[in-house]
Coordinates of C-alpha atoms and ligand atoms in Angstrom, one line a residue:
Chain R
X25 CA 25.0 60.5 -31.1
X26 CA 27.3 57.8 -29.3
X27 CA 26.1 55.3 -27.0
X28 CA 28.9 54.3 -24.8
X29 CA 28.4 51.0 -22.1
X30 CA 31.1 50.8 -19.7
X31 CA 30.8 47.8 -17.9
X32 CA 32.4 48.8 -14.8
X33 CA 31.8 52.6 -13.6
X34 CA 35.1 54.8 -15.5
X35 CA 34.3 58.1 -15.3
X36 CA 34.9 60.8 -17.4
X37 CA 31.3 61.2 -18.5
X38 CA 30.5 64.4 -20.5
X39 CA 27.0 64.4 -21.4
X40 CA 23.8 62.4 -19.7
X41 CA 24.8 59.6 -17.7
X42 CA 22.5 56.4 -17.0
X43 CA 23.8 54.5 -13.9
X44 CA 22.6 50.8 -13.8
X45 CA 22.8 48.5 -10.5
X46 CA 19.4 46.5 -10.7
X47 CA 20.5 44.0 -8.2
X48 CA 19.1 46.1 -6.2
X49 CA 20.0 49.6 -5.9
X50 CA 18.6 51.4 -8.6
X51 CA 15.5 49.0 -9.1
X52 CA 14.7 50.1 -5.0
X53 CA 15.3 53.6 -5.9
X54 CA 12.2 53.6 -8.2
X55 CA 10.3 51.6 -5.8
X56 CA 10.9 54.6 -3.3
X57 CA 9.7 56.9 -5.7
X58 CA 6.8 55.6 -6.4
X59 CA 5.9 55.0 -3.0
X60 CA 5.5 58.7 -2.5
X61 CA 9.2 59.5 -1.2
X62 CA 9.9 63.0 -1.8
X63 CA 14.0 62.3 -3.0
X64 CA 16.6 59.7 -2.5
X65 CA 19.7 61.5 -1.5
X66 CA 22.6 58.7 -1.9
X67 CA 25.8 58.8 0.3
X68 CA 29.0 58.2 -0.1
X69 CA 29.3 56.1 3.1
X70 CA 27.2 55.1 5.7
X71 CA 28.6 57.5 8.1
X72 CA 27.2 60.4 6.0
X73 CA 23.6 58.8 5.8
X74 CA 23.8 58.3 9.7
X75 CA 24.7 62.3 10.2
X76 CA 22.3 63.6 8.3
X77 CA 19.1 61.7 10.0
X78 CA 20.8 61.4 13.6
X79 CA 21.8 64.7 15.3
X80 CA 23.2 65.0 19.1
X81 CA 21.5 67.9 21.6
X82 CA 22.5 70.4 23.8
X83 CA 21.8 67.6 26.5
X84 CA 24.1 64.7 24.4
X85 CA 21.1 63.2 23.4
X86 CA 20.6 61.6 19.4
X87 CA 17.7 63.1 18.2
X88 CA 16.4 62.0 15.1
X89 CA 15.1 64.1 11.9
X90 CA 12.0 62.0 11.1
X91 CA 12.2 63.6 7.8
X92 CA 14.9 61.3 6.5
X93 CA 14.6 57.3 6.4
X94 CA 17.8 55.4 6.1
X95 CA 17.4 52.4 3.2
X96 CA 21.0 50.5 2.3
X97 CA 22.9 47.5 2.5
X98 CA 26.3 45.5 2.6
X99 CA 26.8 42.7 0.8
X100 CA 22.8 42.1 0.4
X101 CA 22.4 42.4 4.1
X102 CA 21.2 45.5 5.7
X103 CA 23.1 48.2 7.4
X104 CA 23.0 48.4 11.4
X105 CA 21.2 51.6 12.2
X106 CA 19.4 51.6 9.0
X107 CA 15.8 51.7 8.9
X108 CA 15.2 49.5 5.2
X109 CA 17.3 47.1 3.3
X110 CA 17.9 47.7 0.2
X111 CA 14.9 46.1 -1.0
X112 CA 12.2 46.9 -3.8
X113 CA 9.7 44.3 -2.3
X114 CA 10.1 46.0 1.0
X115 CA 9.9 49.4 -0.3
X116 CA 6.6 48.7 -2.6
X117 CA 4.8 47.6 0.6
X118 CA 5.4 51.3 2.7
X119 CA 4.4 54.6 2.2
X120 CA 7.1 57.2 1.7
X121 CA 5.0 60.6 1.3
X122 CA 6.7 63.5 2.5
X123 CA 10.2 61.4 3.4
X124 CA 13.2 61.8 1.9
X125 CA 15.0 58.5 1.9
X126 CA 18.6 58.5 2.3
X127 CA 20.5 55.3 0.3
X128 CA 23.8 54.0 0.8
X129 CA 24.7 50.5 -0.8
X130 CA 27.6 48.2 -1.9
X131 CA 28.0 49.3 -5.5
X132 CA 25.0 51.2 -6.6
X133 CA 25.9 54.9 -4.9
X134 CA 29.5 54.8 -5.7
X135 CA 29.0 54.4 -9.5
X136 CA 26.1 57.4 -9.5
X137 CA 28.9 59.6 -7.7
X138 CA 31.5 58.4 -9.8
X139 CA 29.0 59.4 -12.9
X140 CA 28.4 62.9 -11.0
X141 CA 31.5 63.8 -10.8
X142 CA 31.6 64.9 -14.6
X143 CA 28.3 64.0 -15.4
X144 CA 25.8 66.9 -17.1
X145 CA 22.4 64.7 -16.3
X146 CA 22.7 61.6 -13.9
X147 CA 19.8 59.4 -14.4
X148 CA 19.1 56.2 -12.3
X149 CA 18.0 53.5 -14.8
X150 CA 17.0 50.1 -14.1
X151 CA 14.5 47.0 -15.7
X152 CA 11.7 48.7 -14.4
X153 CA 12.0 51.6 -15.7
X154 CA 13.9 50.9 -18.6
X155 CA 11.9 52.6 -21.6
X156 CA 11.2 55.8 -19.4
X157 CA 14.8 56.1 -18.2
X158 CA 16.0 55.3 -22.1
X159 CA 13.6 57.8 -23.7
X160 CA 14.4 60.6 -20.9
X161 CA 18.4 60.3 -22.1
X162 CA 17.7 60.5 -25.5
X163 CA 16.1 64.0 -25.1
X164 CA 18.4 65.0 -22.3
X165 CA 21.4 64.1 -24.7
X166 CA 23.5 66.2 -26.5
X167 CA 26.2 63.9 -27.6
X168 CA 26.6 60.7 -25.6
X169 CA 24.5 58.6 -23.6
X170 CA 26.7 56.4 -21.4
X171 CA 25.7 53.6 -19.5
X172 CA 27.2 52.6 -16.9
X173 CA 26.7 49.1 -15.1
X174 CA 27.5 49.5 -11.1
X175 CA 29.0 45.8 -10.9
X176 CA 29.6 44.0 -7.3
X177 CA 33.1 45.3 -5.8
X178 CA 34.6 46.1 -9.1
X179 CA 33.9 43.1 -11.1
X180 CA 31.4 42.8 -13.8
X181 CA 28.0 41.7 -13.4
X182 CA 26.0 39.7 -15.7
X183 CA 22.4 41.3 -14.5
X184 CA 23.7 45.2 -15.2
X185 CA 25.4 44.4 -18.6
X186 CA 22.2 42.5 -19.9
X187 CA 20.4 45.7 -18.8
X188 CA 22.3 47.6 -20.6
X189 CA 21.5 45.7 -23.0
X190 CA 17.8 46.5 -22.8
X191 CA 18.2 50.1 -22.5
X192 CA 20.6 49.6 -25.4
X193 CA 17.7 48.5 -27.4
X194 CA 15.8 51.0 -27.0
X195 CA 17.9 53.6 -27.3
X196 CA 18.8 52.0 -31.0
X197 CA 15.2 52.1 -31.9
X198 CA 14.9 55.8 -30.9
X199 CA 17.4 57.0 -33.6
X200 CA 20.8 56.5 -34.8
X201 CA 24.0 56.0 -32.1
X202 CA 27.9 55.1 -33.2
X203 CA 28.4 52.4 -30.5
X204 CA 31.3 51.0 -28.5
X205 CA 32.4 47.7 -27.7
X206 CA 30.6 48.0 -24.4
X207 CA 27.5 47.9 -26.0
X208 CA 27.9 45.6 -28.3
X209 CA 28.6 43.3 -25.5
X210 CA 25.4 43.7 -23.9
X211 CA 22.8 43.6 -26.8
X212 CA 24.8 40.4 -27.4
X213 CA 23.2 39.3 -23.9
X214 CA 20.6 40.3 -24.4
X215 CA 19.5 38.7 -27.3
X216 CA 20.8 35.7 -26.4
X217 CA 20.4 35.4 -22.6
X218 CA 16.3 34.6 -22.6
X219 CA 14.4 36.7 -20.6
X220 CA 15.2 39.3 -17.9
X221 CA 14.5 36.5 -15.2
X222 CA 16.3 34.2 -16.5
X223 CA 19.7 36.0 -17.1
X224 CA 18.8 38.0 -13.7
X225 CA 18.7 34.1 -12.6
X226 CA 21.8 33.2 -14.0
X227 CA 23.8 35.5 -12.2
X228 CA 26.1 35.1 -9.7
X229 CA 24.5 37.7 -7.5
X230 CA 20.7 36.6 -8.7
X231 CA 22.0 33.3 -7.4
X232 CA 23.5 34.7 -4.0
X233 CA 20.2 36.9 -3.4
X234 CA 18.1 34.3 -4.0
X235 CA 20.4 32.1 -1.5
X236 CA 19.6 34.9 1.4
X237 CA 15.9 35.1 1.0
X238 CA 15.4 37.1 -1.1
X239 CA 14.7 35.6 -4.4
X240 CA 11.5 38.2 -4.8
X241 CA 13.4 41.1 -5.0
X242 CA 14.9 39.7 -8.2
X243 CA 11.7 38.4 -9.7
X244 CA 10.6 42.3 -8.9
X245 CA 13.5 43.3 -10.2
X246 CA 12.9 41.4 -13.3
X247 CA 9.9 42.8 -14.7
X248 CA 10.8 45.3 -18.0
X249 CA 9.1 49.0 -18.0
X250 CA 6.6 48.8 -15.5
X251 CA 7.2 52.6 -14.2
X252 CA 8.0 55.9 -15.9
X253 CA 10.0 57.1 -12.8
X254 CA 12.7 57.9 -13.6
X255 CA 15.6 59.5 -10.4
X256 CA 17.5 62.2 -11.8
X257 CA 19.9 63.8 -10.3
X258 CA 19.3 67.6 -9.4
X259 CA 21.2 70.7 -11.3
X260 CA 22.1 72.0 -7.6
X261 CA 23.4 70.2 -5.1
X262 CA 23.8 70.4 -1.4
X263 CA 25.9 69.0 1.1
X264 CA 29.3 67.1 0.4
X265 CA 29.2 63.5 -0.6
X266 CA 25.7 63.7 -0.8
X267 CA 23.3 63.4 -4.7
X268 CA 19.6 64.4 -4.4
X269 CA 17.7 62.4 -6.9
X270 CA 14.2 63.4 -7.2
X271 CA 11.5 61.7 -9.6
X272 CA 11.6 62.8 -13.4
Chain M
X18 CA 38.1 24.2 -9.6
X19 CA 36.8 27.5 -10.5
X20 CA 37.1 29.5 -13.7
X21 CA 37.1 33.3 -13.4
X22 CA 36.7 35.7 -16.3
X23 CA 37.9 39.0 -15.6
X24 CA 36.8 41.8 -18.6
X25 CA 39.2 44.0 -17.4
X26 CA 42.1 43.3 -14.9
X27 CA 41.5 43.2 -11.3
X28 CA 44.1 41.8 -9.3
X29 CA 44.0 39.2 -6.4
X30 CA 45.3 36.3 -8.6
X31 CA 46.3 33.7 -6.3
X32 CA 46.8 30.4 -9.2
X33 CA 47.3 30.2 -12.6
X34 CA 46.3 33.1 -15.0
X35 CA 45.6 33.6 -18.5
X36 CA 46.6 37.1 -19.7
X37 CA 44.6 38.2 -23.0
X38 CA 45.5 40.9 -25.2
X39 CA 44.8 39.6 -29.0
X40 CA 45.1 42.8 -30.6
X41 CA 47.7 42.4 -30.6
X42 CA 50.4 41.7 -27.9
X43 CA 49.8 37.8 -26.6
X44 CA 49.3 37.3 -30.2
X45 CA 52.5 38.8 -31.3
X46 CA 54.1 37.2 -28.2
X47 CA 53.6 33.8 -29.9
X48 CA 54.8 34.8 -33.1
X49 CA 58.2 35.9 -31.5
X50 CA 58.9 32.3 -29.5
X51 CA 58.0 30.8 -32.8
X52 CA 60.4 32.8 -34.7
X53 CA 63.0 31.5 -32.5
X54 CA 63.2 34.0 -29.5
X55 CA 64.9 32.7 -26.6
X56 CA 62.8 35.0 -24.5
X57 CA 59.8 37.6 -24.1
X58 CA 61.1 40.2 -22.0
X59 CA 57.9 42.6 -20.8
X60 CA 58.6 45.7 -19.1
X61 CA 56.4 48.0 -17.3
X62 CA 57.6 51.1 -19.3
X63 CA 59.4 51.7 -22.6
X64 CA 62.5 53.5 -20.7
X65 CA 62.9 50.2 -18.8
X66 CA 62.9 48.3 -22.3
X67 CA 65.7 50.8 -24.0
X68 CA 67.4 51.0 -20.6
X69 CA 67.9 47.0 -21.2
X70 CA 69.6 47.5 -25.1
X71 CA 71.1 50.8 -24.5
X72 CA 74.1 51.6 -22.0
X73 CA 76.4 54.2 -22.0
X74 CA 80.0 54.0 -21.7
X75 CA 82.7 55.4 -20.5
X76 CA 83.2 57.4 -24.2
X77 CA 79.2 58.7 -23.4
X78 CA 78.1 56.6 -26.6
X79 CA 75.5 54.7 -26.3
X80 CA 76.2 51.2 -26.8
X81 CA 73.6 48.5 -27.7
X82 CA 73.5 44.9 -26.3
X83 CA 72.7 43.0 -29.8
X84 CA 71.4 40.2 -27.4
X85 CA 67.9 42.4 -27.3
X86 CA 65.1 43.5 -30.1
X87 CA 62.5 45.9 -28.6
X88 CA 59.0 45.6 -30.2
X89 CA 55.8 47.6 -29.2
X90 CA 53.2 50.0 -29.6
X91 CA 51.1 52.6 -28.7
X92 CA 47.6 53.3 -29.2
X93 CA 49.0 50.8 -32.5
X94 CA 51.7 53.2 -33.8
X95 CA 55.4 52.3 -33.0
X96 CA 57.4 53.2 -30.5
X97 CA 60.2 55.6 -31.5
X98 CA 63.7 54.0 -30.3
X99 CA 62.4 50.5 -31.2
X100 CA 63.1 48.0 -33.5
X101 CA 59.7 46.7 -34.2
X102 CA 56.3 47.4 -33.9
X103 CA 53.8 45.1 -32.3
X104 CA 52.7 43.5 -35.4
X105 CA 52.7 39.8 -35.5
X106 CA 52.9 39.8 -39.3
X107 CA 56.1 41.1 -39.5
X108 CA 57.2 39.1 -36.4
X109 CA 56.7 36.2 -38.6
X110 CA 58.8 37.3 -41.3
X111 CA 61.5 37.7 -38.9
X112 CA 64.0 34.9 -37.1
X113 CA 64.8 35.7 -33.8
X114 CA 67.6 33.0 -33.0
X115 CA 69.4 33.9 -29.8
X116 CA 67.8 36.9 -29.4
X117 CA 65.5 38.0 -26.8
X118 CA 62.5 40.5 -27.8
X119 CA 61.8 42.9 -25.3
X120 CA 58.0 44.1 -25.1
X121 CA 56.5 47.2 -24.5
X122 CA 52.5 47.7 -25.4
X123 CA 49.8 50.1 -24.5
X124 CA 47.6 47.3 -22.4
X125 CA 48.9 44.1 -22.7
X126 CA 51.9 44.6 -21.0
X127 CA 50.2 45.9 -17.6
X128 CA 48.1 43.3 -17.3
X129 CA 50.7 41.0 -17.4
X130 CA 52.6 43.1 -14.6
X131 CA 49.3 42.8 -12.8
X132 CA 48.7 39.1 -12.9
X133 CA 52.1 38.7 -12.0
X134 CA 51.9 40.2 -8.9
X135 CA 50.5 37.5 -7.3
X136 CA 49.5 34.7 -9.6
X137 CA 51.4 31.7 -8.9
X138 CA 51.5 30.6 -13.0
X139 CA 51.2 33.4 -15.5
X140 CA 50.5 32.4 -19.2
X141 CA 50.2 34.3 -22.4
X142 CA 47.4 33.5 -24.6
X143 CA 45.6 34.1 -27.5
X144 CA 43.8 33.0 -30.5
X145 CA 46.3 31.2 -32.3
X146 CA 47.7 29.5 -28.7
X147 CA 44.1 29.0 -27.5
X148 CA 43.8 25.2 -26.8
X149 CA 47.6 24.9 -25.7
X150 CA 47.1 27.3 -23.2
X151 CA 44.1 26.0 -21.8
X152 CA 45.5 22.5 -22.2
X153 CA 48.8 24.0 -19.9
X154 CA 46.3 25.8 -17.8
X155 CA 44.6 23.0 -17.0
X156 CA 47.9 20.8 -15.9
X157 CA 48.9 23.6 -13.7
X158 CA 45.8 25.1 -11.5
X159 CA 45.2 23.6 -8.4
X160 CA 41.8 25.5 -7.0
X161 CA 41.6 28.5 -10.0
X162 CA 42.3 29.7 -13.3
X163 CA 41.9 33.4 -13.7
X164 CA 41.6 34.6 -17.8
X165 CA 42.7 38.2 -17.4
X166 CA 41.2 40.2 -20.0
X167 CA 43.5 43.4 -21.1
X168 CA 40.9 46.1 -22.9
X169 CA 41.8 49.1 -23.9
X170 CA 42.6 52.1 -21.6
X171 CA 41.0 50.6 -18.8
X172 CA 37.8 49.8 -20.8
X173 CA 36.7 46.4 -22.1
X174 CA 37.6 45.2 -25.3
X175 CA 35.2 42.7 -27.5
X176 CA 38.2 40.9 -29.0
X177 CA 39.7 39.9 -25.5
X178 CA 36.1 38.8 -24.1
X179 CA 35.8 36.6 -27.2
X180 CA 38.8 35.0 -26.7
X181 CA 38.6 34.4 -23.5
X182 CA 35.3 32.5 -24.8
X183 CA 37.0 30.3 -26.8
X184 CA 39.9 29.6 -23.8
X185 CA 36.8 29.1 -21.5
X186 CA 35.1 26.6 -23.8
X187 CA 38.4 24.3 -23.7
X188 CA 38.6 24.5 -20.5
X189 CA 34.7 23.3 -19.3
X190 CA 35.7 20.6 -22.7
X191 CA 38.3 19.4 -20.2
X192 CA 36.8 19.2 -16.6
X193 CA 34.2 20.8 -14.1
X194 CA 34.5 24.1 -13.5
X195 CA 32.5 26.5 -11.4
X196 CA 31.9 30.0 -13.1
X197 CA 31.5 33.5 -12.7
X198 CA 29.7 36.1 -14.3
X199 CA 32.8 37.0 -16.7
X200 CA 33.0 33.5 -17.4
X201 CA 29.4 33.8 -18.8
X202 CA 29.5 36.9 -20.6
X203 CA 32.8 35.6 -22.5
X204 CA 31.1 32.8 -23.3
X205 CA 27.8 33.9 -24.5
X206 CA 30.3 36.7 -26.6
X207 CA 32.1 33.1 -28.3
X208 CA 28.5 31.5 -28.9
X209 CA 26.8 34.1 -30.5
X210 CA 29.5 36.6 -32.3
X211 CA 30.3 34.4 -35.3
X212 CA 33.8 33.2 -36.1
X213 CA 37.0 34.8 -35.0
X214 CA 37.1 36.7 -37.6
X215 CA 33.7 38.2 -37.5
X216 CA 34.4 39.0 -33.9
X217 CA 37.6 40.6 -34.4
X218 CA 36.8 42.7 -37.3
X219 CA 33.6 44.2 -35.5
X220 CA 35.1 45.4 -32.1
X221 CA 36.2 48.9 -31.9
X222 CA 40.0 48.2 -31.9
X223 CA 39.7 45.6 -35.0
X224 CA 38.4 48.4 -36.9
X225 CA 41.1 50.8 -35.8
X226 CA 43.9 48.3 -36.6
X227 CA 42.0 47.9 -40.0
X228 CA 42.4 51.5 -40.7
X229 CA 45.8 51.8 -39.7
X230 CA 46.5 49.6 -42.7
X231 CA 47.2 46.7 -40.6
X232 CA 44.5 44.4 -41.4
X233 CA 46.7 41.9 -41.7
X234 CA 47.4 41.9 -38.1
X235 CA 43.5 41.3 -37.3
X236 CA 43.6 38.4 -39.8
X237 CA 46.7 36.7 -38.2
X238 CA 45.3 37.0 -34.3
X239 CA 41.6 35.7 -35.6
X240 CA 43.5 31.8 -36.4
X241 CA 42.6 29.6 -34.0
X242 CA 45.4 27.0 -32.0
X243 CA 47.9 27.1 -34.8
X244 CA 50.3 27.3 -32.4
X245 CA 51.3 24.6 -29.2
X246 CA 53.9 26.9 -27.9
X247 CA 52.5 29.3 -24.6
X248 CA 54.8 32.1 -23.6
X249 CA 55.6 31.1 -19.8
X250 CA 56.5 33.5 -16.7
X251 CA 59.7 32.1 -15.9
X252 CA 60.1 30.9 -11.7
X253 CA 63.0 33.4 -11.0
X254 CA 62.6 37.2 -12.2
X255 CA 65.4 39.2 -12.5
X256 CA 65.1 42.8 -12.7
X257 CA 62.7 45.2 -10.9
X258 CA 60.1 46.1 -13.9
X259 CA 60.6 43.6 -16.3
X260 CA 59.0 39.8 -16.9
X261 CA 60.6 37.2 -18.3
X262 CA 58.5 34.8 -20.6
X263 CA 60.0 31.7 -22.4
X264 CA 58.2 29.3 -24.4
X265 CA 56.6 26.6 -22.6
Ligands
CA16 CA1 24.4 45.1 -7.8
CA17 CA1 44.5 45.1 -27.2
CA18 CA1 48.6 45.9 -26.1

């Protein structure tokens, strides 16, 4: 089996595919999971998320499907029109049962569309759910796990390589991989960068987060295997630009 | 000023940038100027390099301008039309007096087309030109120095990440600097891989090189500042595709 770590989303995935963005998209996903929320469906663009909850009348009025919630944001800061940030603290304190919530963020949904496009099984993998999401690929995989780190607007971020790092780990403990240079980079940080907070601490976009407010997100974000949730994407999909995630 | 470690090139390069391809074309680089080369003469394709030797006259025979060598690779194996491969072992065993080596190489050439695009000073480094080229850096960056890692087919490469380590630890060695996530991955990668050596003959394309019966090529790139002499993007360019490095 190979275990392949691209640092910055590639493509041309063939087998199961785990998409890491833990500052904060795919650590919010599994906080909307397990706050009841039916499936994440993650857009393309804004625009998209927008049309699917917001629907004009016969009489030109916007009428709004109250099955859908809208949860993103740009840049850490959230998304006019948008009912949730892009926050895991946020999204631990509601209750989602019976929503769907629809996510559209900086980095985070284009690398799980990029990784779909090719893709066999699209898992969303993150610190929280690391040991689930690791264990899941292992018995989805056929002949490659790749892990593939989101970063912020095409450059490389510390928090998703050390991540990979961590799922790197315990992939290695589950059975024998031929790994790639991408991987050895991020077991080297994470045996060597101290614990999740502090190389989630160290980061450039830990540090920027934590600047807006909104250091508890990465403290939440921080915390290693605390959920067996694991969003993966479903076999059939629906409307254009759109993935349905649902909990596995 | 800042320091900004790029794993794979980006673009956007608006002072002085490092390009790093160790394995093995800013290594070889250095072995040319030492071997007397007047000039490094990097093209964006290998037509545009035998289009520089090769004319045709008015007879149809092709005629070659003795003033040019043409060295390269791909995927490691020589180019077929040129005169050498992209081996700084037998650059070394060469003299190049009063010629100029044109250069054409699977990554290391682009990301020197990329830098140059809009970086104001463009550099070649590498292992054995480490502290020169951090020491030239240095004397020329106003606000930024940008280490431009080249990988390999657009995915990152241990050996560049670990050398722009060792470029990044001269550099804090010779001021304040404020760093980004690359900068921080590169140099946890130099801290914690071993020597050059070690690092080199563990990353995917150290092992490939290795098998290729070239070895020696790994050996050579993994000395450290054995050289002063940094291949320099000359002020003026000349032709449409190609770069023109000297020894600076
Ligand atoms: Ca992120
Ligand atoms: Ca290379
Ligand atoms: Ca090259």
């Amino acid at each position: 089996m190979k275990l392949r770590v691209d640092l910055l989303p590639h493509g041309g995935y063939s087998d199961t595919v785990l998409v890491v963005d833990i500052l904060r998209a795919t650590t919010t996903a599994v906080a909307y999971l397990e706050r009841g929320a039916s499936a994440l469906l993650l857009t393309r663009s804004p625009d998209v998320a927008l049309a699917l909850r917001d629907t004009t009348n016969a009489e030109g009025d916007t009428v709004r499907n109250e099955r859908y919630l809208l949860g993103g944001e740009r840049g850490g800061l959230p998304i006019p029109g948008f009912d949730f940030g892009n926050s895991p603290v946020e999204a631990a304190g509601q209750n989602f049962t019976q929503r769907e919530v629809v996510m559209n963020t900086t980095n985070g949904t284009g690398a799980a569309h990029i990784a779909a496009t090719s893709g066999k099984h699209v898992l969303l993998a993150s610190l929280v759910n690391a040991h689930a999401a690791a264990r899941r690929a292992r018995a989805l995989a056929v002949e490659e796990i790749a892990i593939v780190c989101a970063g912020t607007d095409e450059r490389v971020s510390l928090e998703d390589v050390y991540a990979a790092g961590v799922l790197a780990e315990y992939l290695l403990a589950m059975g024998e991989f031929t790994i790639d240079d991408g991987a050895r980079i991020a077991l080297t940080l994470r045996r060597n960068l101290g614990n999740p907070l502090e190389a989630l601490s160290s980061s450039s976009h830990g540090v920027y987060l934590e600047r807006l407010g909104l250091g508890d997100d990465v403290r939440w974000a921080a915390r290693i295997s605390e959920s067996t949730i694991v969003p993966t994407l479903e076999a059939q999909q629906g409307r254009e630009g759109v993935l349905r995630f649902v909990a596995g």
